[in-house]
Coordinates of C-alpha atoms in Angstrom, one line a residue:
Chain A
X226 CA -29.1 37.7 7.3
X227 CA -31.3 40.6 7.8
X228 CA -34.5 38.8 6.1
X229 CA -33.6 35.7 7.5
X230 CA -34.1 37.1 11.3
X231 CA -37.6 39.3 10.0
X232 CA -38.6 36.3 8.4
X233 CA -39.0 34.6 11.6
X234 CA -42.0 34.2 13.5
X235 CA -42.2 36.3 16.0
X236 CA -39.7 38.1 14.1
X237 CA -36.5 39.2 15.2
X238 CA -35.1 42.6 15.1
X239 CA -32.0 44.0 14.3
X240 CA -31.2 47.4 15.9
X241 CA -27.7 47.8 14.4
X242 CA -24.5 46.1 12.6
X243 CA -20.9 47.1 12.1
X244 CA -17.9 46.0 11.3
X245 CA -16.3 45.6 14.8
X246 CA -18.3 44.5 18.3
X247 CA -17.7 48.3 19.2
X248 CA -21.3 48.2 17.9
X249 CA -23.0 46.4 21.0
X250 CA -20.7 48.1 23.4
X251 CA -20.8 51.4 25.7
X252 CA -22.7 53.8 23.3
X253 CA -23.3 52.1 20.3
X254 CA -26.3 51.6 18.6
X255 CA -26.3 48.3 19.3
X256 CA -25.7 48.2 23.3
X257 CA -29.6 47.6 24.2
X258 CA -30.0 44.7 22.3
X259 CA -30.5 41.1 23.6
X260 CA -28.6 39.2 22.2
X261 CA -25.1 39.8 20.1
X262 CA -24.4 37.7 17.1
X263 CA -20.5 38.1 16.6
X264 CA -19.3 36.9 13.4
X265 CA -15.9 35.3 13.9
X266 CA -15.1 36.3 9.9
X267 CA -15.0 40.4 11.1
X268 CA -11.4 40.2 10.8
X269 CA -10.0 38.8 7.7
X270 CA -7.3 36.3 7.9
X271 CA -7.2 34.4 11.5
X272 CA -10.3 34.9 13.5
X273 CA -9.2 36.4 16.8
X274 CA -11.6 36.0 20.0
X275 CA -10.7 39.4 21.5
X276 CA -13.8 40.7 20.3
X277 CA -16.0 37.8 22.0
X278 CA -14.3 38.3 24.9
X279 CA -15.2 42.1 25.1
X280 CA -18.8 41.4 24.9
X281 CA -18.8 38.7 27.2
X282 CA -16.9 40.8 30.0
X283 CA -19.3 43.4 28.9
X284 CA -22.0 41.0 30.0
X285 CA -23.5 40.7 26.4
X286 CA -25.1 37.5 25.6
X287 CA -23.0 36.3 22.4
X288 CA -24.4 33.7 19.7
X289 CA -20.9 32.9 17.7
X290 CA -22.1 33.0 14.0
X291 CA -19.0 31.8 11.8
X292 CA -18.1 29.8 8.5
X293 CA -15.5 28.1 10.4
X294 CA -16.0 24.6 11.2
X295 CA -13.3 24.2 13.7
X296 CA -13.7 22.0 16.8
X297 CA -11.0 24.1 18.8
X298 CA -12.4 27.3 18.1
X299 CA -15.8 25.8 18.9
X300 CA -14.7 24.5 22.1
X301 CA -12.7 27.8 22.9
X302 CA -15.9 30.0 22.3
X303 CA -17.5 28.4 24.9
X304 CA -15.0 28.8 27.0
X305 CA -15.0 32.3 26.7
X306 CA -18.3 32.4 27.4
X307 CA -20.3 32.3 24.1
X308 CA -24.0 31.1 24.5
X309 CA -24.1 29.2 20.7
X310 CA -21.5 28.7 18.3
X311 CA -23.7 28.7 14.9
X312 CA -21.8 27.6 11.7
X313 CA -22.2 28.4 8.4
X314 CA -24.2 25.1 7.1
X315 CA -26.2 25.5 10.5
X316 CA -27.5 29.0 10.1
X317 CA -30.9 28.3 8.4
X318 CA -31.6 25.7 10.7
X319 CA -30.3 26.8 13.9
X320 CA -29.5 30.1 14.2
X321 CA -33.1 31.7 15.0
X322 CA -33.1 28.5 17.8
X323 CA -30.0 29.9 18.6
X324 CA -31.0 33.4 18.9
X325 CA -33.9 32.8 21.0
X326 CA -32.3 30.9 23.6
X327 CA -29.6 33.4 23.9
X328 CA -31.9 36.1 25.0
X329 CA -33.3 34.3 28.1
X330 CA -29.7 33.5 29.2
X331 CA -29.7 29.7 27.6
X332 CA -27.1 27.7 25.9
X333 CA -27.7 26.5 23.0
X334 CA -26.0 23.7 20.9
X335 CA -26.0 22.9 17.3
X336 CA -24.7 19.8 16.0
X337 CA -21.2 20.8 15.3
X338 CA -21.0 22.4 18.5
X339 CA -22.2 18.8 20.0
X340 CA -19.7 17.2 17.8
X341 CA -16.7 19.5 18.9
X342 CA -17.9 19.0 22.7
X343 CA -18.1 15.3 22.4
X344 CA -14.4 15.0 20.4
X345 CA -13.0 17.5 23.1
X346 CA -9.4 16.0 23.8
X347 CA -8.1 19.2 26.1
X348 CA -7.4 17.1 29.3
X349 CA -8.6 19.9 31.1
X350 CA -12.2 19.4 29.6
X351 CA -15.1 18.6 32.1
X352 CA -15.6 15.3 33.1
X353 CA -19.2 14.2 30.8
X354 CA -21.1 10.6 31.5
X355 CA -21.3 8.2 28.7
X356 CA -25.0 9.6 28.2
X357 CA -24.0 13.1 27.8
X358 CA -21.4 12.2 25.5
X359 CA -23.4 9.5 23.5
X360 CA -26.3 12.2 23.6
X361 CA -23.8 14.7 22.0
X362 CA -22.5 12.6 19.5
X363 CA -25.9 11.4 18.1
X364 CA -27.1 14.9 18.1
X365 CA -23.5 15.8 15.9
X366 CA -24.7 12.7 13.5
X367 CA -28.3 12.5 13.3
X368 CA -28.9 16.4 13.4
X369 CA -32.5 15.4 14.5
X370 CA -33.2 15.4 18.5
X371 CA -35.9 13.1 17.6
X372 CA -33.3 10.5 15.6
X373 CA -30.9 10.6 18.3
X374 CA -33.5 9.8 20.9
X375 CA -34.9 6.9 19.3
X376 CA -31.1 5.8 19.0
X377 CA -30.7 6.5 22.8
X378 CA -34.0 4.8 23.4
X379 CA -34.9 8.1 25.4
X380 CA -37.5 11.1 25.3
X381 CA -36.1 13.6 23.1
X382 CA -36.1 16.0 25.9
X383 CA -34.0 13.9 27.5
X384 CA -31.5 14.2 25.0
X385 CA -32.3 18.1 25.2
X386 CA -31.3 17.4 29.1
X387 CA -27.8 15.5 28.5
X388 CA -26.9 18.1 26.3
X389 CA -27.5 20.9 28.3
X390 CA -26.2 19.0 31.6
X391 CA -22.8 19.1 29.3
X392 CA -22.9 22.8 28.4
X393 CA -23.7 23.6 32.3
X394 CA -20.3 21.5 33.1
X395 CA -18.5 23.1 30.5
X396 CA -19.9 26.8 31.4
X397 CA -18.7 25.7 35.1
X398 CA -15.0 25.5 34.2
X399 CA -13.1 28.1 34.5
X400 CA -13.3 31.9 34.9
X401 CA -17.3 32.1 34.8
X402 CA -18.4 34.8 32.8
X403 CA -21.7 36.3 33.3
X404 CA -23.8 34.2 30.9
X405 CA -21.8 31.1 32.0
X406 CA -22.7 31.9 35.5
X407 CA -26.4 32.6 35.0
X408 CA -26.5 28.9 33.2
X409 CA -25.0 27.3 35.9
X410 CA -26.9 28.8 38.6
X411 CA -30.2 27.9 36.3
X412 CA -29.1 24.6 35.8
X413 CA -28.4 24.4 39.6
X414 CA -31.7 25.7 40.4
X415 CA -33.6 23.4 37.9
X416 CA -31.9 20.5 39.3
X417 CA -30.2 19.5 35.9
X418 CA -26.9 19.4 37.7
X419 CA -25.7 18.8 41.1
X420 CA -22.8 20.9 42.9
X421 CA -20.7 17.6 43.0
X422 CA -21.0 17.1 39.4
X423 CA -19.3 20.8 38.6
X424 CA -16.4 20.2 41.1
X425 CA -13.5 21.1 39.2
X426 CA -11.6 18.3 38.5
X427 CA -7.8 17.2 38.3
X428 CA -6.6 17.0 34.9
X429 CA -6.4 13.4 33.3
X430 CA -3.3 12.1 32.3
Chain B
X264 CA 16.2 -26.9 -6.7
X265 CA 17.2 -24.7 -9.6
X266 CA 20.5 -24.1 -7.6
X267 CA 21.1 -27.6 -7.4
X268 CA 19.8 -28.7 -10.6
X269 CA 22.5 -25.9 -12.1
X270 CA 25.2 -27.8 -9.5
X271 CA 24.4 -31.1 -10.8
X272 CA 24.9 -29.7 -14.4
X273 CA 28.1 -28.3 -13.4
X274 CA 29.6 -31.0 -11.9
X275 CA 28.7 -33.1 -14.7
X276 CA 31.3 -31.0 -16.9
X277 CA 34.1 -30.6 -14.7
X278 CA 33.7 -34.3 -14.3
X279 CA 34.1 -34.3 -18.1
X280 CA 36.9 -31.7 -18.1
X281 CA 38.5 -33.9 -15.5
X282 CA 38.7 -37.2 -17.4
X283 CA 39.5 -35.3 -20.7
X284 CA 42.9 -34.1 -18.7
X285 CA 43.3 -37.4 -17.2
X286 CA 43.3 -39.7 -20.6
X287 CA 45.8 -36.7 -21.5
X288 CA 47.9 -36.7 -18.7
X289 CA 47.8 -40.5 -19.2
X290 CA 48.8 -40.7 -22.8
X291 CA 51.7 -37.5 -22.3
X292 CA 53.5 -39.7 -19.2
X293 CA 53.3 -42.8 -21.3
X294 CA 54.9 -41.4 -24.0
X295 CA 57.9 -43.1 -25.4
X296 CA 60.3 -39.9 -25.0
X297 CA 61.2 -40.8 -21.5
X298 CA 62.3 -44.4 -22.0
X299 CA 63.9 -43.4 -25.6
X300 CA 66.0 -40.5 -24.4
X301 CA 69.2 -42.1 -26.1
X302 CA 68.1 -42.5 -29.5
X303 CA 67.1 -38.9 -29.9
X304 CA 69.4 -36.9 -32.0
X305 CA 69.2 -34.0 -31.1
X306 CA 67.8 -34.8 -28.0
X307 CA 67.3 -30.9 -26.7
X308 CA 64.4 -30.3 -29.1
X309 CA 62.5 -33.3 -28.0
X310 CA 62.7 -32.3 -24.5
X311 CA 61.7 -28.6 -24.9
X312 CA 58.3 -29.7 -27.0
X313 CA 57.4 -32.3 -24.6
X314 CA 58.0 -29.9 -21.5
X315 CA 56.3 -27.3 -23.5
X316 CA 53.0 -30.1 -23.7
X317 CA 53.8 -31.3 -19.7
X318 CA 53.3 -27.6 -18.7
X319 CA 50.0 -26.9 -20.8
X320 CA 48.7 -29.9 -18.9
X321 CA 50.2 -28.5 -15.6
X322 CA 48.2 -25.3 -16.4
X323 CA 45.3 -27.2 -17.1
X324 CA 45.2 -29.2 -13.4
X325 CA 45.7 -25.7 -11.8
X326 CA 43.1 -24.3 -13.9
X327 CA 40.6 -27.2 -13.1
X328 CA 41.5 -26.9 -9.6
X329 CA 40.9 -23.2 -9.5
X330 CA 37.5 -23.7 -11.7
X331 CA 39.1 -21.4 -14.3
X332 CA 38.8 -21.5 -18.3
X333 CA 41.4 -20.9 -21.0
X334 CA 39.9 -17.8 -22.3
X335 CA 41.9 -15.5 -24.1
X336 CA 44.9 -17.9 -23.6
X337 CA 43.3 -20.3 -25.6
X338 CA 44.8 -19.6 -28.8
X339 CA 48.3 -19.1 -27.7
X340 CA 48.6 -22.3 -26.1
X341 CA 47.4 -23.8 -29.1
X342 CA 49.8 -22.3 -31.0
X343 CA 52.3 -23.6 -28.8
X344 CA 51.3 -26.9 -28.8
X345 CA 51.5 -26.7 -32.6
X346 CA 55.0 -25.0 -32.3
X347 CA 55.9 -28.0 -29.9
X348 CA 54.5 -30.5 -32.3
X349 CA 55.9 -29.2 -35.2
X350 CA 59.3 -28.5 -33.3
X351 CA 59.3 -32.4 -32.2
X352 CA 58.4 -33.8 -35.6
X353 CA 60.4 -32.0 -37.7
X354 CA 63.6 -32.4 -35.7
X355 CA 63.1 -36.1 -35.5
X356 CA 65.7 -38.6 -37.7
X357 CA 63.4 -39.2 -40.4
X358 CA 63.6 -43.3 -39.7
X359 CA 62.0 -43.0 -36.6
X360 CA 58.7 -40.9 -38.4
X361 CA 55.5 -42.8 -37.2
X362 CA 57.4 -45.1 -35.3
X363 CA 57.0 -45.9 -31.8
X364 CA 59.6 -43.3 -31.3
X365 CA 57.7 -40.9 -33.0
X366 CA 56.2 -39.7 -29.5
X367 CA 55.1 -36.6 -30.6
X368 CA 52.8 -37.7 -33.3
X369 CA 50.2 -39.8 -31.0
X370 CA 50.1 -37.2 -28.1
X371 CA 50.1 -33.5 -29.5
X372 CA 46.5 -34.4 -30.2
X373 CA 45.0 -34.8 -26.9
X374 CA 46.3 -31.4 -25.9
X375 CA 43.9 -30.1 -28.5
X376 CA 41.0 -31.6 -26.9
X377 CA 42.1 -30.2 -23.5
X378 CA 42.5 -26.8 -24.9
X379 CA 39.4 -26.8 -27.2
X380 CA 37.2 -28.8 -24.1
X381 CA 34.0 -26.9 -24.7
X382 CA 34.5 -25.2 -28.0
X383 CA 32.7 -26.7 -31.1
X384 CA 33.6 -29.9 -32.5
X385 CA 34.6 -28.0 -36.2
X386 CA 37.3 -26.1 -34.0
X387 CA 38.9 -29.4 -33.0
X388 CA 38.8 -31.0 -36.0
X389 CA 40.6 -27.8 -37.6
X390 CA 43.3 -28.5 -35.0
X391 CA 43.8 -32.0 -35.3
X392 CA 44.0 -31.3 -38.9
X393 CA 46.5 -29.1 -38.7
X394 CA 48.7 -30.8 -36.2
X395 CA 48.4 -34.1 -38.9
X396 CA 49.5 -31.9 -41.6
X397 CA 52.6 -31.3 -39.7
X398 CA 53.3 -35.1 -40.1
X399 CA 52.2 -35.5 -43.1
X400 CA 54.2 -32.6 -44.7
X401 CA 57.4 -34.2 -43.1
X402 CA 56.3 -37.6 -44.3
X403 CA 55.9 -36.4 -48.0
X404 CA 59.0 -34.3 -47.6
X405 CA 61.1 -37.7 -46.5
X406 CA 59.6 -40.2 -47.9
X407 CA 59.4 -39.0 -51.3
X408 CA 56.2 -40.8 -52.4
X409 CA 57.1 -44.3 -50.7
X410 CA 53.7 -45.7 -50.2
X411 CA 54.8 -47.9 -47.3
X412 CA 55.0 -44.7 -45.3
X413 CA 52.1 -43.3 -46.7
X414 CA 50.3 -46.2 -45.6
X415 CA 51.8 -45.7 -42.5
X416 CA 50.9 -42.2 -42.0
X417 CA 47.0 -43.0 -42.8
X418 CA 47.0 -45.9 -40.1
X419 CA 48.8 -43.8 -37.9
X420 CA 45.9 -41.2 -38.6
X421 CA 43.0 -43.3 -37.5
X422 CA 44.4 -43.2 -34.2
X423 CA 45.9 -39.8 -33.6
X424 CA 43.3 -37.9 -35.4
X425 CA 40.2 -40.5 -34.4
X426 CA 40.6 -41.2 -30.9
X427 CA 41.2 -37.3 -29.6
X428 CA 38.2 -36.5 -32.5
X429 CA 36.0 -39.3 -30.5
X430 CA 36.7 -38.1 -27.1
X431 CA 35.8 -34.5 -28.5
X432 CA 32.3 -35.3 -29.9
X433 CA 31.1 -37.4 -26.7
X434 CA 32.3 -34.3 -24.8
X435 CA 30.1 -32.3 -27.2
X436 CA 27.1 -34.1 -26.4
X437 CA 27.7 -34.7 -22.7
X438 CA 28.2 -30.8 -22.5
X439 CA 24.9 -30.4 -25.0
X440 CA 22.7 -32.8 -22.8
X441 CA 23.8 -30.7 -19.7
X442 CA 23.0 -27.4 -21.4
X443 CA 19.8 -28.6 -22.4
X444 CA 18.9 -30.0 -18.6
X445 CA 20.2 -26.5 -17.5
X446 CA 17.6 -24.8 -19.7
X447 CA 15.1 -27.0 -19.2
X448 CA 15.4 -26.8 -15.2
X449 CA 15.6 -22.9 -15.6
X450 CA 12.3 -23.1 -17.9
X451 CA 10.7 -25.6 -15.6
X452 CA 11.4 -22.8 -12.6
X453 CA 10.1 -20.0 -14.2
X454 CA 7.1 -21.4 -15.0
X455 CA 6.6 -22.6 -11.6
X456 CA 7.9 -19.2 -10.7
X457 CA 5.5 -17.4 -12.7
X458 CA 2.5 -20.4 -11.4
X459 CA 3.3 -19.1 -8.2
X460 CA 2.8 -15.2 -9.2
X461 CA -0.5 -16.1 -10.7
X462 CA -1.9 -18.4 -7.9
X463 CA -0.8 -15.3 -5.6
X464 CA -2.5 -12.7 -7.5
X465 CA -5.8 -15.0 -8.1
X466 CA -6.0 -15.3 -4.3
X467 CA -5.3 -11.8 -4.0
X468 CA -8.2 -10.7 -6.6
X469 CA -10.4 -13.6 -5.0
X470 CA -9.9 -12.7 -1.7
X471 CA -10.9 -8.7 -2.6
X472 CA -14.2 -9.7 -5.1
X473 CA -15.1 -11.7 -1.6
X474 CA -15.2 -8.5 0.0
X475 CA -17.6 -7.2 -2.3
X476 CA -19.8 -10.5 -1.3
X477 CA -22.8 -11.6 -3.3
X478 CA -24.8 -8.7 -3.6
X479 CA -23.5 -7.5 -6.8
X480 CA -23.7 -11.2 -8.4
X481 CA -27.3 -11.7 -6.7
X482 CA -28.3 -8.4 -8.5
X483 CA -26.7 -9.1 -11.7
X484 CA -27.9 -12.6 -11.9
X485 CA -31.7 -10.7 -11.2
X486 CA -31.3 -7.9 -13.8
X487 CA -30.0 -11.0 -16.2
X488 CA -32.8 -13.4 -15.7
X489 CA -35.6 -10.8 -15.8
X490 CA -36.2 -11.5 -12.1
X491 CA -35.5 -7.8 -11.1
X492 CA -36.8 -5.3 -12.7
X493 CA -34.7 -2.1 -13.5
X494 CA -37.3 0.1 -13.4
X495 CA -38.4 -0.6 -9.7
X496 CA -37.3 1.8 -7.7
X497 CA -36.0 -0.7 -4.7
X498 CA -33.9 -2.3 -8.0
X499 CA -32.2 0.8 -8.4
X500 CA -31.7 2.0 -4.9
X501 CA -29.8 -1.8 -4.6
X502 CA -28.0 -1.1 -7.8
X503 CA -26.9 2.5 -6.2
X504 CA -25.9 0.8 -3.0
X505 CA -23.4 -1.9 -5.2
X506 CA -22.4 1.0 -7.3
X507 CA -21.2 3.1 -4.2
X508 CA -19.7 -0.1 -2.6
X509 CA -17.5 -0.7 -6.0
X510 CA -16.6 2.8 -5.8
X511 CA -15.4 2.6 -2.1
X512 CA -13.6 -0.5 -2.9
X513 CA -11.9 0.7 -6.0
X514 CA -10.8 3.7 -3.8
X515 CA -9.0 1.1 -1.4
X516 CA -6.3 0.6 -4.1
X517 CA -5.5 4.2 -4.4
X518 CA -2.9 6.1 -2.4
X519 CA -4.5 9.0 0.1
X520 CA -3.6 10.7 3.1
X521 CA -7.2 10.1 5.3
X522 CA -8.5 6.5 3.6
X523 CA -11.7 7.2 5.7
X524 CA -12.7 10.5 4.2
X525 CA -11.3 9.4 0.9
X526 CA -13.5 6.5 0.7
X527 CA -16.5 8.2 2.2
X528 CA -16.3 10.6 -0.5
X529 CA -15.7 8.3 -3.3
X530 CA -18.7 6.2 -2.6
X531 CA -20.7 9.7 -2.1
X532 CA -19.8 10.2 -5.7
X533 CA -22.6 7.7 -6.8
X534 CA -25.4 9.6 -5.2
X535 CA -23.8 12.7 -6.2
X536 CA -24.3 12.0 -9.9
X537 CA -28.0 11.7 -9.1
X538 CA -27.9 15.6 -8.1
X539 CA -27.7 14.8 -4.4
X540 CA -26.2 17.4 -2.6
X541 CA -23.7 15.5 0.0
X542 CA -22.5 17.3 3.0
X543 CA -19.7 16.6 5.0
X544 CA -18.9 17.6 9.0
X545 CA -16.3 16.1 11.0
X546 CA -15.4 16.5 14.5
X547 CA -12.7 14.9 16.9
X548 CA -9.9 12.5 16.1
X549 CA -9.3 9.2 15.3
X550 CA -7.1 6.2 13.7
X551 CA -7.6 5.2 10.4
X552 CA -10.0 1.9 10.4
X553 CA -7.5 -1.2 8.9
X554 CA -8.9 -2.3 5.7
X555 CA -11.0 -5.3 7.1
X556 CA -13.1 -2.7 9.2
X557 CA -13.6 0.0 6.3
X558 CA -16.4 -2.0 4.2
X559 CA -18.3 -2.6 7.1
X560 CA -17.8 1.0 8.9
X561 CA -18.3 2.8 5.7
X562 CA -21.8 0.6 4.4
X563 CA -24.2 2.1 6.4
X564 CA -23.9 5.5 4.7
X565 CA -23.6 4.5 1.5
X566 CA -26.4 2.9 1.9
X567 CA -28.1 5.9 3.7
X568 CA -27.0 8.1 0.5
X569 CA -28.7 5.8 -1.9
X570 CA -31.8 6.6 0.4
X571 CA -31.4 10.7 -0.4
X572 CA -33.4 12.5 -2.7
X573 CA -32.1 16.0 -2.7
X574 CA -29.5 16.4 0.3
X575 CA -27.4 13.9 2.8
X576 CA -24.9 14.8 5.2
X577 CA -22.3 12.9 6.4
X578 CA -20.8 13.4 9.8
X579 CA -17.2 11.7 11.1
X580 CA -16.5 11.9 14.7
X581 CA -13.8 10.6 16.7
X582 CA -14.4 10.4 20.4
X583 CA -11.3 8.6 22.5
X584 CA -11.7 5.0 20.8
X585 CA -14.5 5.3 19.5
X586 CA -15.0 6.6 15.6
X587 CA -18.7 7.2 14.1
X588 CA -19.5 7.3 10.7
X589 CA -22.8 8.4 9.9
X590 CA -25.4 10.0 7.4
X591 CA -28.3 11.4 7.5
X592 CA -30.6 11.6 4.3
X593 CA -34.0 12.7 3.2
X594 CA -35.1 9.5 1.7
X595 CA -36.9 7.8 4.1
X596 CA -38.4 3.7 5.0
X597 CA -34.9 2.2 4.0
X598 CA -33.8 -0.6 5.7
X599 CA -30.7 -2.0 3.8
X600 CA -29.0 -5.1 4.6
X601 CA -25.4 -3.9 5.9
X602 CA -22.3 -5.5 6.1
X603 CA -20.9 -6.7 8.9
X604 CA -17.9 -6.7 11.2
X605 CA -17.4 -8.1 15.0
X606 CA -16.3 -4.3 15.8
X607 CA -18.3 -2.0 14.3
X608 CA -22.3 -1.8 15.4
X609 CA -25.0 -0.1 12.9
X610 CA -28.3 2.0 13.9
X611 CA -30.5 2.7 11.5
X612 CA -33.3 4.8 12.3
X613 CA -36.1 5.5 9.5
X614 CA -39.0 7.6 9.5
X615 CA -41.3 8.3 6.4
X616 CA -39.1 11.3 5.3
X617 CA -35.5 10.6 6.8
X618 CA -33.1 8.3 7.4
X619 CA -30.3 8.4 9.9
X620 CA -27.5 5.4 9.7
X621 CA -24.9 5.3 12.3
X622 CA -21.8 2.5 12.1
X623 CA -19.4 2.8 15.0
X624 CA -16.3 1.2 15.4
X625 CA -14.3 1.2 18.6
X626 CA -10.6 0.6 17.9
X627 CA -9.3 -2.1 20.6
X628 CA -5.4 -1.7 19.4
X629 CA -3.2 -0.3 22.0
X630 CA -1.4 2.1 19.6
X631 CA -4.7 4.0 18.8
X632 CA -2.7 7.3 19.2
X633 CA 0.2 6.5 16.8
X634 CA -1.7 7.9 13.5
X635 CA -4.2 10.1 14.2
X636 CA -6.3 12.2 11.9
X637 CA -7.2 15.5 13.1
X638 CA -10.0 17.2 12.2
X639 CA -9.0 20.4 10.4
X640 CA -10.8 23.8 10.3
X641 CA -13.0 24.0 7.0
X642 CA -13.4 27.2 5.8

């Protein structure tokens, strides 16, 4: 992981690492880091999201990195306030981008997270438009925004916009953590979404 | 048709049995005994013998009505007939032997025909022989070599043995014909059944083969007549695709929990044999698409995999009623002819270095929630 981050251009410094989230909290050596990468494998057995909750509560920007390719877990992490959810097979292609986005408070959606959001069947999920769901789907299936854009017959930036709008709707849902609130505020300022679109909706039957 | 033929042959045999019993009944009822009661001395033995034969005939009538066979009662009944015949013949006044007063001589043999109905002719012959011997023995004892009486015995035997025997032969022949007819009908039915099964199997195989469509056939023809060069990269790709289609097709016959993923993995095996690393990703949930949809739905992935050089990624995602199956592979410039289905749409995006094919099926069935496959956690 260290070598992967050091090899990025520009390089990403690792301030600290440790077996628990405490390294990034309070007086921990990683308390000053711009981004916290949380490996959900930290605890053996069933992954618990307590650590993520504590980091988000402490207003840290978190990228979840895990070997669990699990839709429900991915959506849960996003709900709590993780800015990105990167699965092990996606590390090489997406971790660096996810960290850079998180460093400035932006969400990042690797393909598997896109698939998880597109396939989310939770009745309480935010209402996504057809284009947003399609964009998430083709991003998941093609793993290339260029390809996805070709398939949808739009510009690659538009795919990006659709995906970010979907993420913003998720961020606006429920109790807003700082990173989520920041994301929503920015999306509103940029005109990415309107307030009406973020109105909470009654769960669908 | 088999059932009715069986009934016909059974009806024929039943009619024959009734006919034989009727003849025996007519012979017994028209016997001279009732008319000549005053002549006999002693009369009781004659009446007992007559009563035994009449009783046996009545049992036969009941057996016919109830559709029963004599079975294990046959031999005791035959012995009763022999006993009655012996009793009647040996207690008859010697001067009435072989005359019209000797009622049992021409009567008891018919009871044998009744009791041995459906048995081998040899048994009837033996019975009639024994029955004749009873009278013959009495004649020899009484006559002491009187040639007139012996001649009378021979002449009488023609009727008392010959008629029942002829009747027995006729029943045997008719019975054999009925049995043959029944066997032939059974054989014909068997042939018809196996023929129907063969036709059904053939049609099922043909329907399955038709789903392999003309692709493999065209390819094999081309390779056979030399118009396609096996060293040509395009031809090899086409062969890979047909091989993958065939692997998926053969996997259809297996039992699998998740048919779609199972068939995808089987189809991917052809690419993996070329050392292509194939990864699978899944999200959302879906209902297993029906048999007629899967060949088209999976075809895009199989085609995309044949384009892969080193690695490929297969993704399956179910969003509501929409199921999307796709592949990204590191081989480009590939526009294969994909199989179609009215409910399946394909998107093919290919650049110089990459190909992405997505096939989407929209489930129109109302019971789409019945068998749902949920994307499981993968470690």
